[in-house]
PDB file of C-alpha atoms in Angstrom:
ATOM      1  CA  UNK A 289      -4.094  -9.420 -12.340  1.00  0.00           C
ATOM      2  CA  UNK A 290      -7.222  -7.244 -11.298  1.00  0.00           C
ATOM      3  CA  UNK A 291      -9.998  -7.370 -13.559  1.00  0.00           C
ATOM      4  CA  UNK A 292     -12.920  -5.294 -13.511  1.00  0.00           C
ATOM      5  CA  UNK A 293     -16.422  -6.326 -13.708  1.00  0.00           C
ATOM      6  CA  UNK A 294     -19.708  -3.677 -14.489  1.00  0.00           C
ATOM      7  CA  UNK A 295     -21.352  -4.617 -11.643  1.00  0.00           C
ATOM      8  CA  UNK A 296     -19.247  -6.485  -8.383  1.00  0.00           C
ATOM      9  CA  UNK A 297     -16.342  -4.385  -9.126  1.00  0.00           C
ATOM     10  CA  UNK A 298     -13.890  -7.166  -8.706  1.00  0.00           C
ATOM     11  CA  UNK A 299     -13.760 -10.872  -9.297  1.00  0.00           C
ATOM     12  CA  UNK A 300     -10.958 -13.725  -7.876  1.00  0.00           C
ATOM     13  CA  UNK A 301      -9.109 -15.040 -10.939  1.00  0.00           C
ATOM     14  CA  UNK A 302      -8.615 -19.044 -11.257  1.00  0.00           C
ATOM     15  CA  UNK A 303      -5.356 -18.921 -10.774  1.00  0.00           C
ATOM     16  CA  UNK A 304      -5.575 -17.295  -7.227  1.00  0.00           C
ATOM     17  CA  UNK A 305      -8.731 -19.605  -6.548  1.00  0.00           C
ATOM     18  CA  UNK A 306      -6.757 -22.857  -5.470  1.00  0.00           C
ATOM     19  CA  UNK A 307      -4.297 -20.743  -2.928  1.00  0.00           C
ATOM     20  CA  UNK A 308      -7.435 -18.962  -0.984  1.00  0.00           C
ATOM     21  CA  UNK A 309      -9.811 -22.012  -1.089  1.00  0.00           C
ATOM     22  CA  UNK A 310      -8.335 -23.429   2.392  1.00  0.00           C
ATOM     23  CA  UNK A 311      -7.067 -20.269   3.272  1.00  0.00           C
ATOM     24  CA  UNK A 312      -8.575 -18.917   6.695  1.00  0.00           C
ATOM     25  CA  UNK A 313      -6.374 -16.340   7.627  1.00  0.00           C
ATOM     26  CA  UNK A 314      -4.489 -13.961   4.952  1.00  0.00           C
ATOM     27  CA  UNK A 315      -1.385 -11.549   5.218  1.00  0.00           C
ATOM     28  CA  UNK A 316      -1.354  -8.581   3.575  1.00  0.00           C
ATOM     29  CA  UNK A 317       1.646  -7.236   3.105  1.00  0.00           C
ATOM     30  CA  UNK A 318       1.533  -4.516  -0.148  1.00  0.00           C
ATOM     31  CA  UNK A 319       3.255  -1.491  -0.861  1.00  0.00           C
ATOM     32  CA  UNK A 320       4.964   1.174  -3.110  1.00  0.00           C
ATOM     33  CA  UNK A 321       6.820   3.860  -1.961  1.00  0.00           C
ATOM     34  CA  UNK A 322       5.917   7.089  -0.483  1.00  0.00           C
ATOM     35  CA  UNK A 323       7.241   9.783  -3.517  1.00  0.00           C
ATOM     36  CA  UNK A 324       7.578   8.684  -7.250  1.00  0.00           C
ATOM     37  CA  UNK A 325      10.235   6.019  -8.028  1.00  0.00           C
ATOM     38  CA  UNK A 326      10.894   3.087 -10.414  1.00  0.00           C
ATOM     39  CA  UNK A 327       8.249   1.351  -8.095  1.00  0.00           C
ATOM     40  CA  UNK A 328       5.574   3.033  -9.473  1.00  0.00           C
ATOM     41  CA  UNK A 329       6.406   2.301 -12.993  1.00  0.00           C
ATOM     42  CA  UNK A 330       4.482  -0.383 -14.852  1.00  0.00           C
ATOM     43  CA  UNK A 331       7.844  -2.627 -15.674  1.00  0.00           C
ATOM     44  CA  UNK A 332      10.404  -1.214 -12.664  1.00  0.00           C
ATOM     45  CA  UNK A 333      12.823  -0.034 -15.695  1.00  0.00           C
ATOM     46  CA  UNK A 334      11.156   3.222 -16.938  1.00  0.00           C
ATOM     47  CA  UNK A 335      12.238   6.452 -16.061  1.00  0.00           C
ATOM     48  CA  UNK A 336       9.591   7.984 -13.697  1.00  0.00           C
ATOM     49  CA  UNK A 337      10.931  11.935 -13.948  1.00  0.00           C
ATOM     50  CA  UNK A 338       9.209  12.060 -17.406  1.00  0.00           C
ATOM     51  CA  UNK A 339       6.150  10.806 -16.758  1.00  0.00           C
ATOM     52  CA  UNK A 340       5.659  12.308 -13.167  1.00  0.00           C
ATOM     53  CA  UNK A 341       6.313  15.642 -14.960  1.00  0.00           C
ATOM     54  CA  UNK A 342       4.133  15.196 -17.937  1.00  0.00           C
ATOM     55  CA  UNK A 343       1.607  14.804 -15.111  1.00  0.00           C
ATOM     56  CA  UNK A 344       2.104  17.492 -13.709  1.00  0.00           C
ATOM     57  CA  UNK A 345       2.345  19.351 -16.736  1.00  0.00           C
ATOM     58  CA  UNK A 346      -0.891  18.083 -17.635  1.00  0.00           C
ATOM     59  CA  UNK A 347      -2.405  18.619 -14.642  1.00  0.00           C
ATOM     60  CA  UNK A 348      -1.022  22.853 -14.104  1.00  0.00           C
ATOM     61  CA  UNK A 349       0.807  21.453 -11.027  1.00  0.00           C
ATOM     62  CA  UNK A 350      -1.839  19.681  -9.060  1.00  0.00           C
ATOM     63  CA  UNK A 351      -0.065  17.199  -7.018  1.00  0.00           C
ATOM     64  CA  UNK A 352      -3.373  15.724  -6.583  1.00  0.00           C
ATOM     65  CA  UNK A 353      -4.291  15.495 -10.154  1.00  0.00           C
ATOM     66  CA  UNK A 354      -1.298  14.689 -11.448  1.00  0.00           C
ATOM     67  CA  UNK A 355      -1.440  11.269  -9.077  1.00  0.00           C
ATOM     68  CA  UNK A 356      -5.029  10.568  -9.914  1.00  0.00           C
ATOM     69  CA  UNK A 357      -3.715  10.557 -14.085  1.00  0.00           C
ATOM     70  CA  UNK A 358      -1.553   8.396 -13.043  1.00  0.00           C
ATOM     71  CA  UNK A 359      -3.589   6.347 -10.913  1.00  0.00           C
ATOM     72  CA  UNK A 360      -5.882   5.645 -13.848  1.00  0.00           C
ATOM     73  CA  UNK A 361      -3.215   5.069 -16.547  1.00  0.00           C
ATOM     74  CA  UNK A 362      -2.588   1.745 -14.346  1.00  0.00           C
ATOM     75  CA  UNK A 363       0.703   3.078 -12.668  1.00  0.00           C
ATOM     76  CA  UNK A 364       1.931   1.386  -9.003  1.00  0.00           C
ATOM     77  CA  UNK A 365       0.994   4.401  -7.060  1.00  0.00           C
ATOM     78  CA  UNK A 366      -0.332   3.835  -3.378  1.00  0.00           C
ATOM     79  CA  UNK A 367      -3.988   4.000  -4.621  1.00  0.00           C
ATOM     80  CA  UNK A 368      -3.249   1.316  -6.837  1.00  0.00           C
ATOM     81  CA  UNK A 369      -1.160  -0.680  -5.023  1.00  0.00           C
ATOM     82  CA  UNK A 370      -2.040   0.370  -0.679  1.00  0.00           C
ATOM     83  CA  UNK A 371      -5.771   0.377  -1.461  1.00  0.00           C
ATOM     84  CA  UNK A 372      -7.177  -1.022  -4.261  1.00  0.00           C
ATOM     85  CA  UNK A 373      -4.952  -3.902  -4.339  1.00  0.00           C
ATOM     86  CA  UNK A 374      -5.795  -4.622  -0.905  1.00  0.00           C
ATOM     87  CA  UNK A 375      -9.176  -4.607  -1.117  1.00  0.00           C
ATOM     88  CA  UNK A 376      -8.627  -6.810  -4.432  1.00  0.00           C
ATOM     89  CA  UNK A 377      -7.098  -9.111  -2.288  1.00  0.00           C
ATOM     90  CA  UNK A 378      -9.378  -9.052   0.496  1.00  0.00           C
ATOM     91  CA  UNK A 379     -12.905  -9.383  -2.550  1.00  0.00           C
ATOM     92  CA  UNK A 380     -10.818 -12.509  -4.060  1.00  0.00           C
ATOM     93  CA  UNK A 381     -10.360 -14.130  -0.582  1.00  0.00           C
ATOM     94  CA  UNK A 382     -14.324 -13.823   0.542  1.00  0.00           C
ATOM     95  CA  UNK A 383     -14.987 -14.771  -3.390  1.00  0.00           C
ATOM     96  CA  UNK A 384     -12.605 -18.046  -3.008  1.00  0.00           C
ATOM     97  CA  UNK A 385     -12.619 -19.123   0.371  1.00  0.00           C
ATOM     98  CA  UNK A 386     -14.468 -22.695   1.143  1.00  0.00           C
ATOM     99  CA  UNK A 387     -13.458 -22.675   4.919  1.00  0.00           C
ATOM    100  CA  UNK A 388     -14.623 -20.350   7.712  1.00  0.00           C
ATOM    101  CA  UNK A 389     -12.422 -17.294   7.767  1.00  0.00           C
ATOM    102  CA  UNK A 390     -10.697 -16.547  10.604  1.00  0.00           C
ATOM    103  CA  UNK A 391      -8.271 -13.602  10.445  1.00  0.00           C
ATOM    104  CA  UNK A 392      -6.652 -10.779   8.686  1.00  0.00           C
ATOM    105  CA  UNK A 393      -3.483  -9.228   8.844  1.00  0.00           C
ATOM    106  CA  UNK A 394      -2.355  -6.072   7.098  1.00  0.00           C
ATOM    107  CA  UNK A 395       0.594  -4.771   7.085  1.00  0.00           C
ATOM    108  CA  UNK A 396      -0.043  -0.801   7.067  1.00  0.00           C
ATOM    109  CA  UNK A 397       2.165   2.319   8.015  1.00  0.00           C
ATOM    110  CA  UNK A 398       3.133   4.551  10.617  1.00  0.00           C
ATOM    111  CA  UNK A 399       1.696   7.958  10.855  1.00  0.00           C
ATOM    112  CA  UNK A 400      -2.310   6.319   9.184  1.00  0.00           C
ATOM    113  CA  UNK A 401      -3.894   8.054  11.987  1.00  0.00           C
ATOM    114  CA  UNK A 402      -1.570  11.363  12.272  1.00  0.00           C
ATOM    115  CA  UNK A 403      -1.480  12.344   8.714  1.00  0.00           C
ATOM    116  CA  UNK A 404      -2.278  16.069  10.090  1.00  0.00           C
ATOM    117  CA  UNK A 405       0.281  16.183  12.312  1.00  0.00           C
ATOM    118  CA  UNK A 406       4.471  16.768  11.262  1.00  0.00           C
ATOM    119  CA  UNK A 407       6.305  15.284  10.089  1.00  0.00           C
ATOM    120  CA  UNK A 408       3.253  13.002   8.668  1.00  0.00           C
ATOM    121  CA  UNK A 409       1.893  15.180   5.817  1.00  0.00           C
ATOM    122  CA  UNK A 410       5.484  15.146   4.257  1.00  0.00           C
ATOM    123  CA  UNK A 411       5.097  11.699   3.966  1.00  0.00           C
ATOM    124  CA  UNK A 412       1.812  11.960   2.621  1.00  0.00           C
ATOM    125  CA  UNK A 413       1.898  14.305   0.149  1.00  0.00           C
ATOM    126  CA  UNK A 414       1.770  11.887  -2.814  1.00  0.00           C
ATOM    127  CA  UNK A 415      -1.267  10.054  -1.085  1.00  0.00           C
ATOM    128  CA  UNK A 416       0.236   7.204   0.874  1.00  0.00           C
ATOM    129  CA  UNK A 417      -1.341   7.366   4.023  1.00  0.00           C
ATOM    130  CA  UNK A 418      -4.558   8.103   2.562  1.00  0.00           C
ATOM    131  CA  UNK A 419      -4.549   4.966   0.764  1.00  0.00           C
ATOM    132  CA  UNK A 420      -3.169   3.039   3.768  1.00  0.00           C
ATOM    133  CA  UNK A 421      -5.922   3.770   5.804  1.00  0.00           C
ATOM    134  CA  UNK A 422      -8.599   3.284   2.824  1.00  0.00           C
ATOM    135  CA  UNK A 423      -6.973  -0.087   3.042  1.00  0.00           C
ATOM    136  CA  UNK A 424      -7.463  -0.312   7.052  1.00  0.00           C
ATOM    137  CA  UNK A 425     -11.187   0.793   6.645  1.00  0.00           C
ATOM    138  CA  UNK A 426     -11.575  -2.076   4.327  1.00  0.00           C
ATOM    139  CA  UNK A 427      -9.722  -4.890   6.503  1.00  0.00           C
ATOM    140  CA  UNK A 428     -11.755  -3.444   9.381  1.00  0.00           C
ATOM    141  CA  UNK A 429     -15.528  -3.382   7.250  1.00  0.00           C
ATOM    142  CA  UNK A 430     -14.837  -6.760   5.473  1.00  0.00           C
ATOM    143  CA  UNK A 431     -13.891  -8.633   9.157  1.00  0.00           C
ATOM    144  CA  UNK A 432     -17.021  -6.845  10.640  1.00  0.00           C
ATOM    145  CA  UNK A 433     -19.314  -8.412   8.077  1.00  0.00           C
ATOM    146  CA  UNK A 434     -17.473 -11.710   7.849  1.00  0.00           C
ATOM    147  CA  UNK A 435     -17.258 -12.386  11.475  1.00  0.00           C
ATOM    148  CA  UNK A 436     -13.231 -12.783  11.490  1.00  0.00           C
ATOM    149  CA  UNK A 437     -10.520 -11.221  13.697  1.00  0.00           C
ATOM    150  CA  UNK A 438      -8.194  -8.528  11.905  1.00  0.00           C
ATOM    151  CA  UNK A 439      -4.834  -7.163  12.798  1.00  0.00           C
ATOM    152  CA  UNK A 440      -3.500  -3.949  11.356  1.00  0.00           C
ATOM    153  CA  UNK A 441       0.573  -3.642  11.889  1.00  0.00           C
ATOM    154  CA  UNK A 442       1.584  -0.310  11.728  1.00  0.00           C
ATOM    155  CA  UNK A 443       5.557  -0.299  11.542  1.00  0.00           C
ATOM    156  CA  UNK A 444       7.958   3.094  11.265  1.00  0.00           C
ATOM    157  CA  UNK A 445      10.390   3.698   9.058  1.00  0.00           C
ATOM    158  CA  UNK A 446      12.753   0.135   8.029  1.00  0.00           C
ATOM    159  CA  UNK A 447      16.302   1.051   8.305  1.00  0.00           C
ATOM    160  CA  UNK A 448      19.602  -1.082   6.817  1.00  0.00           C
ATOM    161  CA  UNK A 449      20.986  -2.206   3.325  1.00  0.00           C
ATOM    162  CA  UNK A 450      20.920  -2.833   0.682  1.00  0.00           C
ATOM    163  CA  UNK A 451      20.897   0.275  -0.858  1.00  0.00           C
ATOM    164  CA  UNK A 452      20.809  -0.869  -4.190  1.00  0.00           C
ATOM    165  CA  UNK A 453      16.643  -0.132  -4.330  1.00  0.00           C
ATOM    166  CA  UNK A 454      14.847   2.888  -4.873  1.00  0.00           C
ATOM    167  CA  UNK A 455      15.865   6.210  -4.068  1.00  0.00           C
ATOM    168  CA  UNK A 456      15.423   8.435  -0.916  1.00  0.00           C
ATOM    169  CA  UNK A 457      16.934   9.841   2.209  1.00  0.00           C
ATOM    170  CA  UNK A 458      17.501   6.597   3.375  1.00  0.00           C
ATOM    171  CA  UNK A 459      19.314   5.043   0.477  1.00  0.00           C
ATOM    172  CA  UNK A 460      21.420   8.205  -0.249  1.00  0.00           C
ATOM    173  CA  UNK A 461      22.487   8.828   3.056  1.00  0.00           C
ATOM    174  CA  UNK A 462      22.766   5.080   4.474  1.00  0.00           C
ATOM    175  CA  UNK A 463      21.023   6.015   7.023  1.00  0.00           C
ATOM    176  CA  UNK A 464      21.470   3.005   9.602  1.00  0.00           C
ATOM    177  CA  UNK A 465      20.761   2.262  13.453  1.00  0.00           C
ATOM    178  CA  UNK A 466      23.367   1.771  16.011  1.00  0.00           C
ATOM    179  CA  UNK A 467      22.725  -1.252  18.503  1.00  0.00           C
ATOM    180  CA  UNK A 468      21.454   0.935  21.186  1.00  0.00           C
ATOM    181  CA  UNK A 469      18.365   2.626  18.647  1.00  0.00           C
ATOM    182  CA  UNK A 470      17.545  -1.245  16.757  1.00  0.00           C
ATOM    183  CA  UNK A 471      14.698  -1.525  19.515  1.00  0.00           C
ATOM    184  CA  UNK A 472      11.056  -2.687  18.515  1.00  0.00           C
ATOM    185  CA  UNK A 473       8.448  -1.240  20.354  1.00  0.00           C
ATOM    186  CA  UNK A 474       5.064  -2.692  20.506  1.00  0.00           C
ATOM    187  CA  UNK A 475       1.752  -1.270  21.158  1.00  0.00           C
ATOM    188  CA  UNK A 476      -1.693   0.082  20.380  1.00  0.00           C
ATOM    189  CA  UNK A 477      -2.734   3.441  17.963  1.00  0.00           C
ATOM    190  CA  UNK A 478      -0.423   4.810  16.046  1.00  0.00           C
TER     191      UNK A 478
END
């Protein structure tokens, strides 16, 4: 659990303490989804139409503001959970760490440095990018000033079963790769 200090924002709780105390390298591997689903809920069983439309409701329609309400009522959206949680994650580690810290890997998205260009601002119109790369900029500023190595991993859309999770194009069309398209390319950028 996050919790809040006036002054230094965020503090490592005891119970994390003994896991990052001989940790020199960390994985970061958060995430919610792109669009409003059970993920985003606070227990993974409430309905999220409701809420998402009493947002917007609230907010006359602002996509924007209608995410930031529920940003602040503590809801898994990717502010919460691709960029505040990381840098959480990343305070608690220089907070707890005994050992010289050596690298970080994040585990980011596709499309963080296109989010201008189609068919990236679809995906982004709930704020997921944006808060992926507030995450990046954090990784990146935190390993500057700590002296450690970083490594951002940008993957593209997962494909496969189950499709028993949330719900999108993926799920309700089964969308899966032949042999011949289940390549993994490597490389630099985005």
């Amino acid at each position: 659990n996050m919790k809040d200090n006036d002054e230094e924002g965020i503090s490592c709780p005891t119970s994390l303490i003994p896991a990052l105390r001989n940790a020199n390298a960390v994985i970061i591997c958060t995430g919610t989804t792109a669009f409003p689903t059970k993920a985003w809920t606070k227990s993974d069983s409430d309905d999220v139409s409701s809420s998402v439309l009493r947002a917007l409701l609230d907010n006359s329609f602002s996509v924007s503001d209608a995410i930031a309400s529920l940003d602040e009522q503590g809801w898994n959206t990717p502010q919460n959970v691709d960029a505040k949680s990381n840098e959480f994650i990343i305070k608690a580690w220089n907070e707890a760490c005994a050992v010289e810290q050596k690298r970080i890997i994040m585990l980011s998205s596709i499309g963080v440095q296109r989010r201008d260009t189609m068919p990236f601002p679809v995906l982004n119109a709930c704020g997921v990018l944006d808060a992926k790369a507030r995450g990046e900029a954090f990784v990146r500023e935190c390993a500057a000033e700590g002296g450690y190595s970083y490594t951002i991993v940008r993957p593209g859309q997962l494909f496969g079963g189950p499709y028993d999770n949330n719900y999108y194009l993926g799920t309700l069309f089964q969308l899966d790769k032949d042999a011949a398209t289940r390549d993994v390319v490597f490389g630099r950028g985005d």
